[in-house]
């Protein structure tokens, strides 16, 4: 067995490397998935992450006791949560933040904070704040630094006394954003008494967190909480599924779950194929030995076990390569997640169960790949095994049957004849090389898709430069004030209300955005780039939202507004839009005002700004009390490039390395096996007068044809799997467009061609050193 493995050491090593890549990806994805799930759950449990959340206009403190008496509620905690505009030293542009109250004495019972550094708040202090680590690090601040916040219309200086993490803000993103911008958005915690005095909320609160008992029905609790808080301006309770940070983390876990099955399957499938080819060739060349062993009394099981042990050794070598590679890539990806998410501790651990599963998967792939060849060997009667394998059938090639054979050079005919005589082998070789192309297409597809999505979102949809939101609805006369600010060339109003859409038993909590029909600063664009028209009446909703509610254009839904007078209306789904992010609902601004029974009020403005005056504009916005948040589009783009794009780059490089390995491994193995199988034939041709160049052309010509056949097949498979992944990742939070650029197709083709050329050169080197005498002396 060891002699056989040493004889085919090059092939065995190549198979082990390809299989090792599959094992590494399996370990990376499974361990990362388990680590992420365990870290999230442990963090939630230790720091008492709430199950239900609710915002209220203003509710008296005593109502909290009535909420705690609701069946299924374990703990209910009141808070004050307010958006604020920030002025940060060293930051010319305005930043926005969220202030959350914590008890003056003791610690919060729910959504507890992890103190990374510094100290807790001094009881009853009104100028101290705990700051989120992401904001502090992004702005290079430290404990003791100060910043200013517009609190209820008055600028107040606050001192950072501690840096904290919260299970509520693992993914820290401002409302309405799609990528984190930690430099311009932060979360801060202050003493409850200070916020009560600042916002005249003595004996009252405006936010609620609830922990449920085990086995409690969240829907029932939410309904009862809504009934209690509605008279006080309740904005609708919601459970964890709709909590923004939790949604992003869950979305990442789901993507890991899907990717963890897909990529390793390709590598292990290719490994099984390579083992099948190598073992077929080995068993064919050892027919006489098999016959002799059987003649001496060895059983079929003993003969078969001999070959199974060989492939298990190859699998063991693959595990030796794959386990440390998986651990190293895991360390690399852990750094990526540490930049994206904010856990107190996030460690990459390889669990014993994952190693056992990896060993079983590798052994299974090896045995499955070898099983067919081994079964043929054990079923071979000794008398028949003594005879050489009958040659393949002879006959005219397809070129000769078409009558063009006489115009084709003899060497080309030999190449075509060899491929045509072994259609199964040629097909499998083509499929294996095409999978290398497929992996390369998939590895680059995500980059194409996200580039397209970000370009569409930031340039086709968000055509504004700056977008602001006010803390409360204001008269549309504010537009004139904003239009007179420095550098503002054009501004358009928006009105967004929180609402719940119901269709039968299904419902979703969404923001209904009212925009003007002739808006030029906010585009309604489908994934394919075609613009949608805002209907004069009814709702324009995301296609995903229509699927979730199981409605179509022309159906009616219940619109339950969760703010102000909380009007209820039946509204028609007038149109749908296939967008990229979230569950959106749009309505004509005038119709939304009619539903809200209000005059010309707005709570958001999109602005087109002259870059030459942006500093002056930022200064004015910082001093405008009614402005709660300011979103500068360029900051979102920069933040995306600094975080998401870098993380994607890491994954792209990992995929590229693995794809190159699979391409080189498959092509090299195919070439080496062809050389081993045809060495006698090629040596004979050499002896009868063919030059080295001519016999090299025969062997390399086959390789070239198989590679050229594999490329379109691989491009087609890559496109199919890209479509499949878009479908699998079609979630409420993100939808990926099916975009594969010509650059990706060209890149995948060139890499495989380069791998084929390199493998061909290595085989050509072996061909040049072919021992003609030794080869011709061997029995065929």
XYZ file of C-alpha atoms in Angstrom:
780
model
C 0.000 0.000 0.000
C 2.735 2.484 0.962
C 4.713 1.476 -2.151
C 1.668 2.226 -4.324
C 1.129 5.577 -2.618
C 4.788 6.498 -3.055
C 4.572 5.553 -6.726
C 1.657 7.957 -7.222
C 2.858 10.513 -4.665
C 2.389 13.497 -6.969
C -1.226 12.610 -7.706
C -1.958 11.742 -4.078
C -0.469 15.047 -2.906
C -2.521 17.033 -5.409
C -5.724 15.242 -4.349
C -4.883 15.810 -0.673
C -4.380 19.536 -1.274
C -7.723 19.884 -3.082
C -9.503 17.842 -0.414
C -7.623 19.799 2.274
C -9.114 23.024 0.845
C -12.574 21.530 1.210
C -11.805 20.471 4.788
C -10.398 23.936 5.581
C -13.542 25.616 4.246
C -15.728 23.146 6.127
C -13.904 23.780 9.415
C -13.840 27.535 8.823
C -17.536 27.837 8.037
C -18.874 25.391 10.632
C -16.647 26.685 13.441
C -17.350 30.308 12.545
C -21.075 29.581 12.473
C -20.968 27.853 15.864
C -18.709 30.552 17.344
C -20.992 33.319 16.121
C -24.139 31.610 17.406
C -22.576 30.729 20.762
C -21.054 34.189 21.245
C -24.339 35.891 20.402
C -26.409 33.654 22.676
C -23.930 33.848 25.570
C -23.792 37.633 25.278
C -27.582 37.868 25.222
C -27.962 35.569 28.246
C -25.229 37.116 30.413
C -26.269 40.699 29.734
C -30.016 40.050 29.774
C -30.890 41.161 26.264
C -34.582 42.017 26.115
C -37.121 40.038 24.079
C -39.635 42.820 23.362
C -39.140 46.537 22.760
C -41.532 49.450 22.511
C -41.327 53.208 22.054
C -43.912 55.561 23.511
C -44.565 59.269 23.240
C -44.756 59.652 27.004
C -46.092 57.231 29.582
C -46.319 57.502 33.366
C -43.992 55.342 35.440
C -46.819 53.476 37.156
C -47.814 51.738 33.924
C -44.659 49.652 34.170
C -46.259 47.686 37.026
C -49.275 46.861 34.870
C -46.967 45.652 32.124
C -45.083 43.429 34.561
C -48.385 41.779 35.495
C -48.998 40.656 31.892
C -48.786 36.836 31.730
C -45.442 35.797 30.276
C -43.549 38.988 31.242
C -40.557 38.282 33.505
C -39.113 41.799 33.722
C -40.080 45.152 32.270
C -37.808 48.183 32.405
C -38.586 51.771 31.471
C -36.084 54.059 29.783
C -35.739 57.410 28.110
C -34.269 57.144 24.613
C -33.763 60.265 22.499
C -31.926 61.061 19.252
C -29.451 63.930 19.467
C -27.240 65.954 17.200
C -23.562 65.883 18.214
C -20.585 68.174 17.914
C -17.386 66.141 18.218
C -13.925 67.742 18.546
C -11.925 67.261 15.369
C -15.053 66.541 13.340
C -16.174 69.436 11.141
C -19.349 67.728 10.018
C -22.245 67.054 12.417
C -22.624 63.632 13.958
C -25.715 62.079 15.430
C -26.252 59.894 18.415
C -28.728 58.253 20.716
C -28.960 58.951 24.449
C -30.308 56.153 26.636
C -31.079 56.524 30.304
C -29.722 54.172 32.976
C -30.729 54.160 36.674
C -28.902 56.692 38.816
C -28.443 54.007 41.460
C -27.661 50.443 40.477
C -27.384 48.992 37.011
C -29.995 48.313 34.313
C -31.743 44.969 34.701
C -32.114 44.498 30.954
C -29.674 45.217 28.106
C -26.868 45.432 30.640
C -23.636 47.155 29.656
C -20.156 45.652 29.492
C -17.685 48.230 30.814
C -14.663 47.955 28.531
C -12.684 50.734 30.226
C -13.198 53.755 32.449
C -15.815 53.827 35.233
C -19.553 53.871 35.766
C -21.548 57.123 35.954
C -21.469 59.146 39.167
C -24.999 59.049 40.667
C -27.080 62.125 39.705
C -24.352 63.640 37.557
C -25.798 65.372 34.494
C -22.655 65.923 32.426
C -21.239 62.397 32.298
C -21.849 59.784 29.652
C -20.881 56.239 28.836
C -19.979 55.958 25.152
C -20.141 53.022 22.774
C -16.745 51.558 21.946
C -17.294 51.731 18.186
C -17.858 55.514 18.281
C -14.947 56.160 20.650
C -12.503 54.084 18.614
C -13.632 55.503 15.249
C -13.062 59.071 16.525
C -9.877 58.149 18.410
C -11.333 59.435 21.667
C -10.466 58.314 25.168
C -12.009 58.282 28.604
C -12.046 61.887 29.854
C -12.634 63.449 26.415
C -15.603 65.735 25.940
C -18.156 66.318 23.201
C -21.343 68.350 22.877
C -24.900 67.188 22.277
C -28.018 69.195 21.451
C -30.275 68.025 24.294
C -33.844 69.254 23.939
C -32.700 72.269 21.926
C -29.810 73.221 24.181
C -26.157 72.474 23.507
C -24.646 70.593 26.445
C -21.079 69.435 26.955
C -20.684 65.840 28.103
C -17.666 64.005 29.464
C -16.943 60.403 28.514
C -16.297 58.515 31.771
C -16.549 54.982 30.439
C -16.438 52.994 27.214
C -19.078 50.267 27.003
C -20.619 47.565 24.846
C -24.298 46.696 24.738
C -26.078 43.568 23.439
C -28.580 45.994 21.932
C -25.919 47.494 19.642
C -23.678 44.646 18.502
C -24.100 46.075 15.008
C -24.173 49.819 15.591
C -26.023 51.500 12.768
C -28.127 54.618 12.649
C -31.836 54.267 11.785
C -32.304 54.237 8.022
C -28.671 53.355 7.324
C -27.479 50.235 5.549
C -23.815 50.317 6.623
C -22.339 51.332 9.994
C -20.824 54.816 10.190
C -19.231 54.688 13.629
C -17.407 57.970 13.130
C -20.650 59.899 12.729
C -23.078 57.876 14.845
C -22.720 56.770 18.445
C -24.790 55.520 21.362
C -24.442 57.059 24.832
C -25.880 56.273 28.250
C -26.638 58.947 30.836
C -28.199 59.060 34.275
C -31.982 58.837 34.189
C -32.511 61.911 36.335
C -30.437 64.089 33.995
C -32.515 63.062 30.968
C -35.774 63.358 32.907
C -34.956 66.960 33.768
C -33.697 67.809 30.284
C -36.758 66.409 28.499
C -39.342 67.193 31.179
C -39.976 63.486 31.693
C -40.128 63.462 35.483
C -42.165 60.410 36.476
C -42.456 59.344 32.852
C -40.609 57.357 30.189
C -40.677 56.912 26.422
C -39.061 53.527 25.832
C -39.643 50.059 27.152
C -37.643 46.821 27.261
C -39.262 43.551 28.305
C -37.834 40.130 29.173
C -40.186 37.217 28.656
C -40.544 34.055 30.692
C -39.428 30.843 29.059
C -42.212 29.537 26.835
C -44.129 32.821 26.748
C -45.951 33.764 23.556
C -44.344 37.004 22.241
C -47.314 37.825 19.983
C -49.729 37.671 22.898
C -47.477 39.840 25.089
C -46.984 42.368 22.280
C -50.740 42.666 21.772
C -51.339 43.253 25.490
C -48.476 45.771 25.730
C -49.827 47.632 22.678
C -53.241 47.879 24.311
C -51.677 49.335 27.467
C -49.365 51.881 25.850
C -51.656 53.029 23.013
C -53.337 55.797 25.067
C -49.884 57.206 25.832
C -48.687 57.416 22.214
C -47.332 53.899 21.935
C -45.507 53.344 18.657
C -46.098 49.604 18.604
C -44.175 46.925 20.458
C -41.960 44.528 18.521
C -39.906 41.471 19.346
C -36.246 40.639 18.780
C -36.754 39.691 15.150
C -37.358 43.357 14.296
C -34.544 44.735 16.488
C -32.057 46.260 14.042
C -28.775 44.961 15.489
C -30.217 41.483 16.053
C -31.476 41.423 12.460
C -27.998 42.123 11.059
C -26.301 39.494 13.243
C -28.942 36.894 12.383
C -28.579 37.750 8.708
C -24.825 37.108 8.928
C -25.395 33.783 10.707
C -27.824 32.685 8.009
C -25.353 33.586 5.252
C -22.648 31.560 7.013
C -25.017 28.631 7.274
C -25.694 28.628 3.512
C -22.104 29.263 2.454
C -20.845 26.605 4.860
C -22.574 23.897 2.884
C -21.952 25.141 -0.623
C -18.205 25.735 -1.051
C -16.903 22.619 0.803
C -19.281 20.465 -1.234
C -17.586 21.548 -4.469
C -14.085 20.791 -3.192
C -15.018 17.438 -1.701
C -16.938 16.495 -4.845
C -13.905 17.279 -6.986
C -11.698 15.291 -4.595
C -14.003 12.277 -4.889
C -13.794 12.525 -8.664
C -9.992 12.718 -8.629
C -9.775 9.709 -6.318
C -12.085 7.804 -8.633
C -9.863 8.540 -11.640
C -6.618 7.708 -9.828
C -7.929 4.490 -8.307
C -9.398 3.366 -11.633
C -6.032 3.851 -13.262
C -4.173 2.141 -10.378
C -6.484 -0.863 -10.300
C -6.329 -1.260 -14.084
C -2.540 -1.317 -13.931
C -2.602 -3.904 -11.104
C -5.008 -6.415 -12.633
C -2.377 -9.160 -12.577
C -1.502 -8.545 -8.928
C -5.201 -8.650 -8.011
C -5.588 -11.948 -9.858
C -2.528 -13.410 -8.118
C -3.783 -12.373 -4.678
C -7.160 -13.939 -5.322
C -5.475 -17.111 -6.619
C -3.508 -17.327 -3.349
C -6.745 -17.187 -1.369
C -7.163 -13.528 -0.450
C -10.860 -12.703 -0.090
C -12.695 -9.960 -1.974
C -12.964 -7.998 1.272
C -9.193 -8.126 1.853
C -8.491 -6.962 -1.701
C -11.041 -4.159 -1.462
C -9.879 -3.088 2.010
C -6.336 -2.756 0.664
C -7.448 -0.009 -1.746
C -9.855 1.601 0.727
C -6.957 1.976 3.192
C -5.000 3.809 0.473
C -7.701 6.424 -0.076
C -8.215 6.773 3.687
C -4.527 7.649 3.987
C -5.043 10.327 1.330
C -8.004 11.627 3.373
C -5.806 11.643 6.510
C -3.207 13.740 4.681
C -6.003 16.081 3.571
C -7.080 16.465 7.210
C -3.478 17.244 8.184
C -3.515 20.041 5.601
C -7.097 21.218 6.067
C -7.288 21.491 9.864
C -4.405 23.989 10.330
C -5.460 25.848 7.162
C -9.033 26.099 8.494
C -7.710 27.364 11.830
C -5.570 30.024 10.134
C -8.361 31.239 7.885
C -10.643 31.216 10.931
C -8.248 33.536 12.723
C -8.273 35.802 9.647
C -12.079 35.927 9.435
C -12.394 36.418 13.197
C -10.519 39.701 12.784
C -13.022 40.659 10.106
C -15.984 39.997 12.380
C -14.290 41.804 15.269
C -14.232 44.936 13.088
C -17.850 44.516 12.065
C -19.528 43.384 15.303
C -18.939 44.481 18.865
C -18.889 41.563 21.284
C -17.062 41.712 24.648
C -15.083 38.676 23.470
C -15.274 36.968 20.117
C -12.997 33.974 19.805
C -12.753 31.504 16.987
C -12.964 28.003 18.420
C -12.714 24.720 16.583
C -15.061 22.358 18.358
C -14.259 18.625 18.586
C -17.593 17.832 16.962
C -16.532 19.870 13.904
C -13.243 17.944 13.671
C -15.080 14.630 13.923
C -17.553 15.763 11.273
C -14.672 16.928 9.035
C -12.951 13.537 9.395
C -16.170 11.710 8.543
C -16.834 13.963 5.562
C -13.285 13.510 4.227
C -13.386 9.730 4.719
C -16.815 9.544 3.088
C -15.687 11.586 0.072
C -12.599 9.378 -0.323
C -14.517 6.098 0.006
C -17.337 7.231 -2.279
C -14.790 8.310 -4.888
C -12.969 4.974 -4.773
C -15.975 2.706 -4.264
C -16.812 2.129 -7.931
C -13.255 1.202 -8.880
C -12.804 -1.014 -5.819
C -16.052 -2.887 -6.516
C -14.903 -3.557 -10.081
C -11.619 -4.897 -8.697
C -13.202 -7.280 -6.189
C -15.712 -8.562 -8.735
C -12.978 -9.332 -11.279
C -12.561 -13.127 -11.711
C -8.883 -14.169 -11.371
C -8.776 -15.723 -14.860
C -10.042 -12.558 -16.492
C -7.808 -10.363 -14.363
C -4.775 -12.210 -15.744
C -5.555 -10.791 -19.191
C -4.830 -7.145 -20.013
C -7.826 -4.847 -20.117
C -9.398 -4.996 -23.598
C -8.641 -1.904 -25.633
C -11.312 0.638 -26.381
C -13.252 0.258 -29.606
C -11.662 1.435 -32.797
C -13.489 3.333 -35.468
C -13.418 6.535 -37.450
C -13.521 9.763 -35.495
C -16.285 12.298 -35.841
C -14.032 14.313 -38.141
C -13.537 11.297 -40.375
C -17.233 10.514 -40.371
C -17.923 14.072 -41.456
C -15.499 13.616 -44.330
C -12.973 16.219 -43.212
C -10.483 13.768 -41.696
C -8.096 13.988 -44.642
C -7.768 17.726 -44.107
C -6.838 17.347 -40.434
C -3.228 16.664 -39.364
C -2.617 13.100 -38.061
C -1.674 14.343 -34.597
C -4.948 16.258 -34.292
C -6.848 13.122 -35.366
C -5.058 11.124 -32.668
C -6.077 13.700 -30.071
C -9.720 13.646 -31.165
C -9.728 9.833 -31.359
C -8.398 9.508 -27.808
C -11.032 11.876 -26.404
C -13.824 10.250 -28.374
C -12.908 6.729 -27.276
C -13.246 7.643 -23.602
C -16.358 9.824 -23.466
C -17.030 9.250 -19.744
C -13.473 10.076 -18.747
C -13.432 13.118 -21.036
C -16.766 14.273 -19.628
C -15.694 13.889 -16.010
C -12.386 15.670 -16.645
C -14.287 18.497 -18.304
C -16.706 18.674 -15.370
C -13.892 18.712 -12.787
C -12.004 21.545 -14.511
C -15.275 23.403 -15.029
C -15.843 23.321 -11.254
C -12.596 25.261 -10.828
C -14.036 27.905 -13.169
C -17.258 27.793 -11.159
C -15.473 28.462 -7.867
C -13.680 31.440 -9.402
C -16.920 32.893 -10.766
C -18.650 32.497 -7.404
C -15.675 33.968 -5.538
C -15.869 37.167 -7.574
C -19.624 37.267 -8.061
C -20.305 38.665 -4.596
C -17.980 41.577 -5.288
C -19.819 42.325 -8.558
C -23.195 42.035 -6.871
C -22.332 44.283 -3.938
C -20.575 46.843 -6.165
C -23.735 47.047 -8.259
C -25.956 47.236 -5.179
C -23.915 49.983 -3.526
C -23.693 51.985 -6.753
C -27.455 51.705 -7.202
C -28.205 52.584 -3.580
C -25.840 55.537 -3.322
C -26.293 56.994 -6.791
C -29.620 55.871 -8.232
C -31.725 55.804 -5.046
C -29.990 58.291 -2.741
C -29.401 61.110 -5.213
C -29.104 63.645 -2.414
C -25.865 64.733 -0.742
C -27.208 65.319 2.754
C -30.351 64.042 4.433
C -31.616 65.324 7.763
C -34.339 64.133 10.123
C -36.065 66.245 12.719
C -36.848 65.082 16.234
C -40.547 65.950 15.753
C -42.671 66.837 12.735
C -42.246 70.487 11.754
C -44.000 72.846 9.350
C -42.827 72.661 5.753
C -41.767 76.300 6.166
C -38.576 74.793 7.560
C -37.729 74.027 3.922
C -37.231 77.734 3.261
C -34.906 78.018 6.247
C -32.867 75.035 5.107
C -32.816 76.237 1.486
C -31.259 79.501 2.670
C -28.357 77.708 4.368
C -24.917 77.934 2.724
C -24.401 75.686 -0.294
C -27.927 74.215 -0.407
C -28.897 74.129 -4.083
C -32.089 72.129 -3.826
C -34.066 70.446 -1.065
C -37.089 68.177 -0.967
C -39.350 67.250 1.979
C -40.150 63.778 3.237
C -42.566 62.531 5.859
C -41.937 59.122 7.402
C -44.287 57.425 9.850
C -43.939 54.150 11.678
C -46.797 51.832 10.750
C -47.917 48.246 10.830
C -49.239 46.688 7.642
C -51.687 43.822 8.098
C -52.947 41.381 5.513
C -55.049 38.714 7.188
C -52.946 36.964 9.833
C -49.687 38.422 8.461
C -48.254 41.752 9.531
C -45.013 43.689 9.432
C -43.814 46.840 11.167
C -42.406 49.224 8.544
C -41.693 52.871 7.953
C -44.026 54.448 5.373
C -42.127 57.159 3.547
C -44.090 59.972 1.945
C -42.289 61.646 -0.963
C -43.281 64.032 -3.690
C -44.236 62.417 -7.020
C -41.716 64.545 -8.910
C -38.872 63.953 -6.450
C -35.462 64.233 -8.065
C -33.342 63.562 -4.969
C -34.805 60.163 -4.065
C -35.137 57.537 -6.773
C -37.453 54.549 -6.806
C -35.277 52.131 -8.744
C -35.689 48.420 -9.358
C -32.758 45.999 -9.203
C -32.518 45.990 -12.996
C -32.066 49.781 -13.009
C -35.550 50.613 -14.259
C -37.290 53.377 -12.364
C -40.637 52.741 -10.730
C -43.327 55.390 -10.763
C -44.870 56.517 -7.487
C -48.606 55.792 -7.836
C -50.956 58.752 -7.135
C -52.953 56.610 -4.709
C -52.106 53.605 -2.589
C -48.805 52.108 -1.564
C -45.676 51.245 -3.495
C -44.032 48.436 -1.497
C -40.951 46.242 -1.738
C -41.649 43.045 -3.613
C -40.222 41.206 -0.596
C -42.743 42.937 1.673
C -45.547 41.876 -0.680
C -44.257 38.278 -0.479
C -44.085 38.405 3.333
C -47.665 39.724 3.516
C -48.751 37.392 0.701
C -50.370 40.210 -1.260
C -50.140 41.374 -4.851
C -50.854 44.554 -6.764
C -54.539 45.410 -6.406
C -54.935 43.799 -2.971
C -55.891 45.874 0.067
C -54.047 45.926 3.389
C -54.712 47.471 6.781
C -52.443 50.457 7.434
C -52.118 51.007 11.192
C -50.071 54.136 11.809
C -48.206 53.911 15.129
C -47.614 57.629 15.714
C -49.634 60.692 16.620
C -53.390 59.984 16.269
C -52.676 56.385 15.150
C -55.106 56.423 12.208
C -56.202 53.099 10.684
C -56.923 52.912 6.969
C -57.430 50.317 4.268
C -54.891 51.017 1.555
C -54.422 49.394 -1.812
C -51.096 47.886 -2.921
C -50.802 49.980 -6.072
C -47.350 48.813 -7.222
C -44.300 46.865 -6.111
C -40.594 47.567 -6.462
C -37.781 45.020 -6.490
C -35.347 46.864 -4.243
C -32.168 45.880 -2.418
C -32.545 46.686 1.247
C -35.172 46.136 3.920
C -38.953 46.204 3.697
C -40.003 49.581 2.285
C -43.322 51.261 1.698
C -43.770 54.534 -0.184
C -46.757 56.809 -0.619
C -47.525 60.127 -2.225
C -46.696 62.809 0.357
C -50.073 64.515 -0.040
C -52.007 61.264 0.474
C -49.958 60.385 3.546
C -50.801 63.803 5.040
C -54.478 63.134 4.360
C -54.258 59.823 6.198
C -52.459 61.475 9.097
C -55.107 64.240 9.179
C -52.377 66.835 9.289
C -51.342 69.905 7.375
C -48.120 70.535 5.480
C -45.676 69.050 7.969
C -42.449 67.180 7.341
C -39.886 65.265 9.415
C -37.113 64.844 6.881
C -35.375 66.802 4.147
C -33.085 65.613 1.352
C -30.631 68.213 0.118
C -28.348 68.739 -2.857
C -25.294 70.631 -1.650
C -22.459 72.555 -3.261
C -19.276 70.886 -1.899
C -17.522 74.253 -1.715
C -19.901 75.378 1.061
C -20.326 72.132 2.964
C -18.233 73.219 5.976
C -20.397 76.282 6.484
C -23.518 74.152 6.074
C -22.259 71.665 8.666
C -21.707 74.475 11.156
C -25.277 75.748 10.666
C -26.779 72.261 10.964
C -24.897 71.652 14.219
C -26.567 74.732 15.695
C -30.080 73.912 14.476
C -31.978 72.534 17.500
C -34.765 70.740 15.603
C -32.309 68.643 13.604
C -32.014 65.207 15.235
C -29.830 63.366 12.738
C -27.741 64.344 9.749
C -26.711 61.757 7.169
C -23.995 62.737 4.730
C -24.004 60.269 1.851
C -20.260 60.452 1.268
C -19.668 59.377 4.878
C -21.740 56.245 4.291
C -19.738 55.483 1.156
C -16.447 55.988 3.008
C -17.622 53.823 5.889
C -18.647 51.086 3.478
C -15.225 51.151 1.834
C -13.483 51.055 5.231
C -15.425 48.132 6.691
C -17.643 46.066 4.399
C -15.410 46.391 1.314
C -12.311 45.365 3.292
C -14.124 42.363 4.734
C -15.289 41.350 1.286
C -11.719 41.689 0.071
C -10.583 39.169 2.702
C -13.217 36.643 1.636
C -12.428 37.259 -2.030
C -8.742 36.503 -1.481
C -9.590 33.303 0.425
C -11.860 32.155 -2.399
C -9.227 33.033 -4.987
C -6.555 30.979 -3.228
C -8.837 27.966 -2.983
C -10.060 28.327 -6.559
C -6.497 28.456 -7.912
C -5.653 25.327 -5.922
C -8.631 23.420 -7.256
C -7.842 24.536 -10.816
C -4.180 23.542 -10.596
C -4.996 20.288 -8.762
C -7.587 19.125 -11.256
C -5.628 20.057 -14.358
C -2.350 18.659 -13.058
C -3.980 15.371 -12.077
C -5.690 15.015 -15.440
C -2.416 15.636 -17.244
C -0.376 13.264 -15.058
C -2.924 10.458 -15.368
C -3.031 10.846 -19.156
C 0.753 10.667 -19.247
C 0.818 7.545 -17.064
C -1.876 5.810 -19.104
C -0.360 6.613 -22.475
C 3.354 6.529 -21.727
C 3.818 3.249 -23.657
C 1.892 4.569 -26.657
C 3.814 7.850 -26.644
C 7.146 6.049 -26.232
C 6.281 3.844 -29.208
C 5.520 6.883 -31.321
C 8.784 8.421 -30.217
C 10.711 5.257 -31.221
C 9.111 5.066 -34.677
C 10.194 8.596 -35.464
C 7.805 11.131 -33.903
C 9.596 14.116 -32.433
C 9.293 15.252 -28.821
C 7.310 18.220 -30.033
C 4.821 15.955 -31.807
C 4.190 13.565 -28.907
C 3.924 16.553 -26.552
C 1.308 18.008 -28.870
C -0.746 14.823 -28.602
C -0.828 14.888 -24.806
C -1.087 18.638 -24.344
C -3.612 18.908 -27.162
C -6.001 16.693 -25.205
C -5.467 18.851 -22.124
C -6.089 22.033 -24.121
C -9.322 20.728 -25.663
C -10.674 19.529 -22.301
C -9.802 22.904 -20.734
C -11.473 24.841 -23.544
C -14.562 22.651 -23.256
C -14.594 23.115 -19.475
C -14.499 26.927 -19.512
C -17.988 27.583 -20.983
C -19.405 24.767 -18.858
C -17.817 26.311 -15.737
C -19.028 29.802 -16.633
C -22.541 28.425 -17.042
C -22.367 26.524 -13.736
C -20.941 29.593 -11.999
C -23.801 31.719 -13.298
C -26.324 29.113 -12.163
C -24.853 28.874 -8.665
C -24.651 32.686 -8.443
C -28.371 32.807 -9.239
C -28.995 30.058 -6.669
C -27.087 31.987 -4.007
C -29.044 35.172 -4.808
C -32.212 33.162 -4.275
C -30.912 31.566 -1.049
C -29.827 34.960 0.341
C -33.097 36.678 -0.560
C -33.904 37.882 2.954
C -35.888 40.693 4.499
C -32.753 42.671 5.321
C -30.817 42.388 2.030
C -31.406 41.102 -1.481
C -28.424 40.563 -3.741
C -28.828 41.365 -7.440
C -27.792 38.709 -9.933
C -24.830 40.489 -11.503
C -21.765 38.730 -12.919
C -19.473 41.092 -14.794
C -17.510 40.260 -17.929
C -14.392 40.962 -15.872
C -15.306 38.050 -13.566
C -15.895 35.710 -16.499
C -12.589 36.752 -18.094
C -10.709 36.419 -14.792
C -12.059 32.910 -14.132
C -11.183 31.794 -17.674
C -7.675 33.231 -17.585
C -6.840 31.677 -14.203
C -7.867 28.206 -15.383
C -6.016 28.630 -18.684
C -2.917 29.706 -16.746
C -3.261 26.714 -14.404
C -3.608 24.414 -17.421
C -0.562 25.934 -19.112
C 1.523 25.549 -15.948
C 0.388 21.950 -15.481
C 1.115 21.267 -19.145
C 4.652 22.592 -18.764
C 5.255 20.326 -15.747
C 3.955 17.286 -17.633
C 5.954 18.243 -20.721
C 9.052 18.225 -18.528
C 8.249 14.651 -17.455
C 7.615 13.695 -21.065
C 11.033 14.963 -22.096
C 12.616 12.680 -19.496
C 10.558 9.623 -20.448
C 12.656 6.431 -20.229
C 11.747 4.862 -23.570
C 13.434 1.519 -22.892
C 11.850 1.018 -19.484
C 8.421 1.993 -20.744
C 8.578 -0.308 -23.789
C 9.781 -3.226 -21.667
C 6.722 -2.985 -19.436
C 3.733 -5.211 -20.269
C 0.660 -3.477 -21.528
